[in-house]
Amino acid sequence: LAKTTQPISMDSYEGQEVNITCSHNNIATNDYITWYQQFPSQGPRFIIQGYKTKVTNEVASLFIPADRKSSTLSLPRVSLSDTAVYYCLVGDDPNAGNNRKLIWGLGTSLAVNP
Amino acid sequence: DVKVTQSSRYLVKRTGEKVFLECVQDMDHENMFWYRQDPGLGLRLIYFSYDVKMKEKGDIPEGYSVSREKKERFSLILESASTNQTSMYLCASSYLAGNPEKLFFGSGTQLSVL
């Protein structure tokens, strides 16, 4: 059964780069690794996803090593509005004998300070 | 803009009441999900559906049922509400093929059972 592990919380300051790593083993070999952002009293919102190597969009970058056992969400030059909870999401490995399902991390609460 | 709409933002019910939570999506997605979110426990899947009239149990289906009579609508039913069902309920949808890990969430329903 796939399992994800990410830090419970992180602190940062405005203008810094923040890297949040999610460890995930036994994930589906053909599925994306996806990251979400959640503000209080809202549903999670898709940020970025990738399959391998590096992906960059206007919000973040995502680094995935060749073994896909972890992924790192990178937020460049954070601002106060980036204070949120960040979740990683992976697919379970169907070859592990389980029905394929989506596995969520417990979330990393990022606090950006002035 | 894509949208997942949950019928209520806040709901207060009494123990033993039957509760209906409604969710509608306008993206023609096949997959629809119901999660509950509690502090420290992350997102836990209650039920999901990958087609009209189809439903699959998630990780915590006890005390809940669902209905999907139309593709765009997925309802969560608490047959007899209990205090331990006080929680944030989140509905989501995604495509079945191609990129099922890209979920679109509603804003959530904060349910309090007294």
mmCIF file of C-alpha atoms in Angstrom:
data_model
loop_
_atom_site.group_PDB
_atom_site.id
_atom_site.type_symbol
_atom_site.label_atom_id
_atom_site.label_comp_id
_atom_site.label_asym_id
_atom_site.label_seq_id
_atom_site.Cartn_x
_atom_site.Cartn_y
_atom_site.Cartn_z
ATOM 1 C CA LEU A 1 0.000 0.000 0.000
ATOM 2 C CA ALA A 2 1.342 3.395 -0.962
ATOM 3 C CA LYS A 3 2.121 5.791 1.836
ATOM 4 C CA THR A 4 2.966 9.470 1.799
ATOM 5 C CA THR A 5 4.925 11.454 4.368
ATOM 6 C CA GLN A 6 5.338 15.207 4.458
ATOM 7 C CA PRO A 7 6.350 17.637 7.225
ATOM 8 C CA ILE A 8 3.498 18.812 9.413
ATOM 9 C CA SER A 9 4.523 22.454 9.332
ATOM 10 C CA MET A 10 7.100 24.883 7.982
ATOM 11 C CA ASP A 11 7.923 28.508 8.657
ATOM 12 C CA SER A 12 9.320 30.984 6.192
ATOM 13 C CA TYR A 13 9.717 34.702 5.531
ATOM 14 C CA GLU A 14 8.522 36.798 2.662
ATOM 15 C CA GLY A 15 10.803 36.645 -0.344
ATOM 16 C CA GLN A 16 12.366 33.299 0.535
ATOM 17 C CA GLU A 17 12.196 30.137 -1.522
ATOM 18 C CA VAL A 18 10.312 27.329 0.191
ATOM 19 C CA ASN A 19 10.779 23.652 -0.576
ATOM 20 C CA ILE A 20 8.307 21.075 0.708
ATOM 21 C CA THR A 21 9.175 17.428 0.226
ATOM 22 C CA CYS A 22 6.762 14.530 0.158
ATOM 23 C CA SER A 23 8.055 10.965 0.460
ATOM 24 C CA HIS A 24 5.971 8.322 -1.267
ATOM 25 C CA ASN A 25 6.722 4.647 -1.834
ATOM 26 C CA ASN A 26 4.795 1.973 -3.757
ATOM 27 C CA ILE A 27 3.136 4.519 -5.971
ATOM 28 C CA ALA A 28 1.629 3.731 -9.334
ATOM 29 C CA THR A 29 4.283 3.777 -12.026
ATOM 30 C CA ASN A 30 2.173 5.559 -14.594
ATOM 31 C CA ASP A 31 0.430 8.173 -12.508
ATOM 32 C CA TYR A 32 1.148 11.810 -11.939
ATOM 33 C CA ILE A 33 2.358 13.223 -8.632
ATOM 34 C CA THR A 34 0.130 16.157 -7.836
ATOM 35 C CA TRP A 35 0.252 19.003 -5.338
ATOM 36 C CA TYR A 36 -2.602 21.064 -3.952
ATOM 37 C CA GLN A 37 -2.923 24.250 -1.920
ATOM 38 C CA GLN A 38 -5.662 24.845 0.612
ATOM 39 C CA PHE A 39 -6.680 28.055 2.338
ATOM 40 C CA PRO A 40 -8.916 28.058 5.433
ATOM 41 C CA SER A 41 -12.585 27.385 4.707
ATOM 42 C CA GLN A 42 -11.888 26.477 1.084
ATOM 43 C CA GLY A 43 -11.400 23.276 -0.832
ATOM 44 C CA PRO A 44 -7.918 22.270 -2.012
ATOM 45 C CA ARG A 45 -6.798 23.837 -5.260
ATOM 46 C CA PHE A 46 -4.549 22.201 -7.843
ATOM 47 C CA ILE A 47 -1.090 23.780 -8.058
ATOM 48 C CA ILE A 48 1.147 21.540 -10.138
ATOM 49 C CA GLN A 49 1.740 17.976 -11.196
ATOM 50 C CA GLY A 50 4.475 15.984 -12.836
ATOM 51 C CA TYR A 51 5.528 12.500 -13.790
ATOM 52 C CA LYS A 52 9.313 12.782 -13.574
ATOM 53 C CA THR A 53 12.184 15.289 -13.564
ATOM 54 C CA LYS A 54 11.152 18.905 -13.277
ATOM 55 C CA VAL A 55 7.993 20.783 -14.044
ATOM 56 C CA THR A 56 7.524 24.535 -13.717
ATOM 57 C CA ASN A 57 4.484 26.735 -14.043
ATOM 58 C CA GLU A 58 3.674 30.302 -13.068
ATOM 59 C CA VAL A 59 3.107 29.337 -9.444
ATOM 60 C CA ALA A 60 5.664 26.685 -8.519
ATOM 61 C CA SER A 61 8.198 24.094 -9.574
ATOM 62 C CA LEU A 62 8.059 20.394 -8.926
ATOM 63 C CA PHE A 63 11.133 18.207 -8.727
ATOM 64 C CA ILE A 64 10.784 14.435 -9.028
ATOM 65 C CA PRO A 65 13.827 12.138 -8.897
ATOM 66 C CA ALA A 66 14.157 9.177 -11.223
ATOM 67 C CA ASP A 67 13.016 6.667 -8.606
ATOM 68 C CA ARG A 68 9.846 8.693 -7.944
ATOM 69 C CA LYS A 69 10.013 7.895 -4.241
ATOM 70 C CA SER A 70 9.715 11.548 -3.349
ATOM 71 C CA SER A 71 8.795 14.889 -4.826
ATOM 72 C CA THR A 72 9.640 18.449 -3.846
ATOM 73 C CA LEU A 73 7.330 21.384 -4.301
ATOM 74 C CA SER A 74 9.293 24.608 -4.669
ATOM 75 C CA LEU A 75 7.652 27.982 -4.115
ATOM 76 C CA PRO A 76 9.886 30.834 -5.267
ATOM 77 C CA ARG A 77 9.903 34.096 -3.315
ATOM 78 C CA VAL A 78 6.906 33.400 -1.112
ATOM 79 C CA SER A 79 4.556 36.121 0.039
ATOM 80 C CA LEU A 80 2.102 36.315 2.931
ATOM 81 C CA SER A 81 -0.636 35.063 0.635
ATOM 82 C CA ASP A 82 1.196 31.751 0.235
ATOM 83 C CA THR A 83 0.358 30.887 3.838
ATOM 84 C CA ALA A 84 -1.704 27.735 3.389
ATOM 85 C CA VAL A 85 -1.679 23.966 3.737
ATOM 86 C CA TYR A 86 0.018 22.056 0.928
ATOM 87 C CA TYR A 87 -0.883 18.465 0.092
ATOM 88 C CA CYS A 88 0.783 15.906 -2.126
ATOM 89 C CA LEU A 89 -1.352 13.332 -3.921
ATOM 90 C CA VAL A 90 -0.206 10.095 -5.548
ATOM 91 C CA GLY A 91 -1.815 7.015 -7.026
ATOM 92 C CA ASP A 92 -1.530 3.697 -5.247
ATOM 93 C CA ASP A 93 0.357 0.918 -6.999
ATOM 94 C CA PRO A 94 -2.200 -1.514 -8.448
ATOM 95 C CA ASN A 95 0.494 -4.192 -8.687
ATOM 96 C CA ALA A 96 0.681 -4.209 -4.902
ATOM 97 C CA GLY A 97 -2.567 -6.110 -4.870
ATOM 98 C CA ASN A 98 -4.744 -3.172 -3.985
ATOM 99 C CA ASN A 99 -7.408 -1.506 -5.986
ATOM 100 C CA ARG A 100 -5.888 1.629 -7.398
ATOM 101 C CA LYS A 101 -6.776 4.615 -5.313
ATOM 102 C CA LEU A 102 -5.555 8.098 -4.597
ATOM 103 C CA ILE A 103 -3.352 8.586 -1.554
ATOM 104 C CA TRP A 104 -3.202 12.000 0.085
ATOM 105 C CA GLY A 105 -0.465 13.289 2.335
ATOM 106 C CA LEU A 106 -1.592 14.780 5.639
ATOM 107 C CA GLY A 107 -0.572 18.233 4.516
ATOM 108 C CA THR A 108 2.161 20.717 5.357
ATOM 109 C CA SER A 109 1.022 23.919 7.008
ATOM 110 C CA LEU A 110 3.210 26.716 5.663
ATOM 111 C CA ALA A 111 3.367 29.971 7.579
ATOM 112 C CA VAL A 112 4.944 32.913 5.775
ATOM 113 C CA ASN A 113 6.014 35.680 8.106
ATOM 114 C CA PRO A 114 6.636 39.352 7.274
ATOM 115 C CA ASP B 1 -14.428 28.823 -15.260
ATOM 116 C CA VAL B 2 -14.864 25.276 -14.006
ATOM 117 C CA LYS B 3 -17.025 24.821 -10.997
ATOM 118 C CA VAL B 4 -17.907 22.353 -8.280
ATOM 119 C CA THR B 5 -20.775 23.669 -6.204
ATOM 120 C CA GLN B 6 -21.766 22.371 -2.807
ATOM 121 C CA SER B 7 -25.256 23.277 -1.696
ATOM 122 C CA SER B 8 -24.401 24.640 1.754
ATOM 123 C CA ARG B 9 -21.342 26.252 3.337
ATOM 124 C CA TYR B 10 -22.555 25.713 6.892
ATOM 125 C CA LEU B 11 -25.081 23.265 8.236
ATOM 126 C CA VAL B 12 -26.281 22.544 11.770
ATOM 127 C CA LYS B 13 -28.258 19.368 12.399
ATOM 128 C CA ARG B 14 -29.449 17.378 15.365
ATOM 129 C CA THR B 15 -28.422 13.857 16.287
ATOM 130 C CA GLY B 16 -30.542 11.308 14.472
ATOM 131 C CA GLU B 17 -31.568 13.576 11.615
ATOM 132 C CA LYS B 18 -31.161 12.475 8.020
ATOM 133 C CA VAL B 19 -28.800 14.853 6.254
ATOM 134 C CA PHE B 20 -28.321 15.434 2.549
ATOM 135 C CA LEU B 21 -25.228 17.121 1.138
ATOM 136 C CA GLU B 22 -25.472 17.994 -2.519
ATOM 137 C CA CYS B 23 -22.700 18.537 -5.030
ATOM 138 C CA VAL B 24 -22.925 19.618 -8.656
ATOM 139 C CA GLN B 25 -20.124 19.921 -11.210
ATOM 140 C CA ASP B 26 -20.271 21.555 -14.620
ATOM 141 C CA MET B 27 -17.191 19.961 -16.222
ATOM 142 C CA ASP B 28 -18.721 16.719 -17.504
ATOM 143 C CA HIS B 29 -16.360 14.770 -15.226
ATOM 144 C CA GLU B 30 -16.901 11.057 -14.792
ATOM 145 C CA ASN B 31 -15.331 10.822 -11.322
ATOM 146 C CA MET B 32 -16.895 12.384 -8.277
ATOM 147 C CA PHE B 33 -15.714 12.098 -4.702
ATOM 148 C CA TRP B 34 -16.820 12.858 -1.173
ATOM 149 C CA TYR B 35 -14.148 13.498 1.442
ATOM 150 C CA ARG B 36 -14.277 14.558 5.022
ATOM 151 C CA GLN B 37 -11.542 16.652 6.525
ATOM 152 C CA ASP B 38 -10.718 16.786 10.218
ATOM 153 C CA PRO B 39 -7.797 18.512 11.952
ATOM 154 C CA GLY B 40 -4.713 16.342 11.937
ATOM 155 C CA LEU B 41 -6.352 13.621 9.841
ATOM 156 C CA GLY B 42 -6.119 15.169 6.393
ATOM 157 C CA LEU B 43 -8.566 14.201 3.660
ATOM 158 C CA ARG B 44 -10.344 10.896 4.100
ATOM 159 C CA LEU B 45 -12.364 9.403 1.287
ATOM 160 C CA ILE B 46 -15.942 8.454 2.121
ATOM 161 C CA TYR B 47 -17.303 7.369 -1.267
ATOM 162 C CA PHE B 48 -16.565 7.912 -4.905
ATOM 163 C CA SER B 49 -18.323 7.326 -8.171
ATOM 164 C CA TYR B 50 -16.908 6.876 -11.666
ATOM 165 C CA ASP B 51 -20.207 6.805 -13.518
ATOM 166 C CA VAL B 52 -23.898 7.436 -13.146
ATOM 167 C CA LYS B 53 -25.487 5.024 -10.676
ATOM 168 C CA MET B 54 -22.066 3.622 -9.816
ATOM 169 C CA LYS B 55 -20.528 4.004 -6.373
ATOM 170 C CA GLU B 56 -17.513 2.660 -4.558
ATOM 171 C CA LYS B 57 -16.735 2.719 -0.877
ATOM 172 C CA GLY B 58 -13.801 4.766 0.229
ATOM 173 C CA ASP B 59 -11.856 4.444 3.455
ATOM 174 C CA ILE B 60 -14.604 5.514 5.888
ATOM 175 C CA PRO B 61 -18.044 4.713 4.402
ATOM 176 C CA GLU B 62 -19.733 3.678 7.647
ATOM 177 C CA GLY B 63 -22.719 5.844 8.480
ATOM 178 C CA TYR B 64 -22.887 7.331 4.972
ATOM 179 C CA SER B 65 -24.495 6.540 1.656
ATOM 180 C CA VAL B 66 -24.389 8.259 -1.725
ATOM 181 C CA SER B 67 -26.525 8.750 -4.767
ATOM 182 C CA ARG B 68 -25.572 9.568 -8.330
ATOM 183 C CA GLU B 69 -28.618 9.707 -10.554
ATOM 184 C CA LYS B 70 -27.138 12.216 -12.986
ATOM 185 C CA LYS B 71 -23.572 12.657 -14.161
ATOM 186 C CA GLU B 72 -23.235 16.158 -12.784
ATOM 187 C CA ARG B 73 -24.706 15.526 -9.332
ATOM 188 C CA PHE B 74 -23.350 13.460 -6.434
ATOM 189 C CA SER B 75 -25.171 13.437 -3.113
ATOM 190 C CA LEU B 76 -23.883 12.355 0.270
ATOM 191 C CA ILE B 77 -26.438 11.096 2.764
ATOM 192 C CA LEU B 78 -26.017 10.742 6.482
ATOM 193 C CA GLU B 79 -28.773 8.297 7.359
ATOM 194 C CA SER B 80 -28.835 9.168 11.058
ATOM 195 C CA ALA B 81 -26.454 11.956 11.936
ATOM 196 C CA SER B 82 -24.208 11.524 14.943
ATOM 197 C CA THR B 83 -21.920 13.956 16.736
ATOM 198 C CA ASN B 84 -18.812 12.194 15.426
ATOM 199 C CA GLN B 85 -19.890 13.169 11.919
ATOM 200 C CA THR B 86 -19.279 16.825 12.707
ATOM 201 C CA SER B 87 -16.687 17.722 10.102
ATOM 202 C CA MET B 88 -15.811 19.608 6.922
ATOM 203 C CA TYR B 89 -17.177 17.745 3.909
ATOM 204 C CA LEU B 90 -15.551 18.270 0.539
ATOM 205 C CA CYS B 91 -16.843 17.228 -2.837
ATOM 206 C CA ALA B 92 -14.496 16.857 -5.815
ATOM 207 C CA SER B 93 -14.605 15.750 -9.414
ATOM 208 C CA SER B 94 -12.109 14.673 -12.066
ATOM 209 C CA TYR B 95 -11.868 12.989 -15.420
ATOM 210 C CA LEU B 96 -11.815 9.193 -15.431
ATOM 211 C CA ALA B 97 -9.067 8.886 -18.028
ATOM 212 C CA GLY B 98 -5.967 10.884 -18.792
ATOM 213 C CA ASN B 99 -5.525 12.820 -15.596
ATOM 214 C CA PRO B 100 -7.718 11.515 -12.774
ATOM 215 C CA GLU B 101 -5.338 12.989 -10.182
ATOM 216 C CA LYS B 102 -6.339 16.524 -11.122
ATOM 217 C CA LEU B 103 -9.295 17.042 -8.840
ATOM 218 C CA PHE B 104 -11.519 20.077 -8.688
ATOM 219 C CA PHE B 105 -12.983 20.745 -5.268
ATOM 220 C CA GLY B 106 -16.012 22.577 -4.006
ATOM 221 C CA SER B 107 -15.727 25.092 -1.189
ATOM 222 C CA GLY B 108 -16.806 22.571 1.417
ATOM 223 C CA THR B 109 -19.682 22.178 3.832
ATOM 224 C CA GLN B 110 -18.958 22.591 7.522
ATOM 225 C CA LEU B 111 -21.443 20.295 9.222
ATOM 226 C CA SER B 112 -22.116 20.487 12.926
ATOM 227 C CA VAL B 113 -24.203 17.742 14.536
ATOM 228 C CA LEU B 114 -25.528 18.671 17.940
#
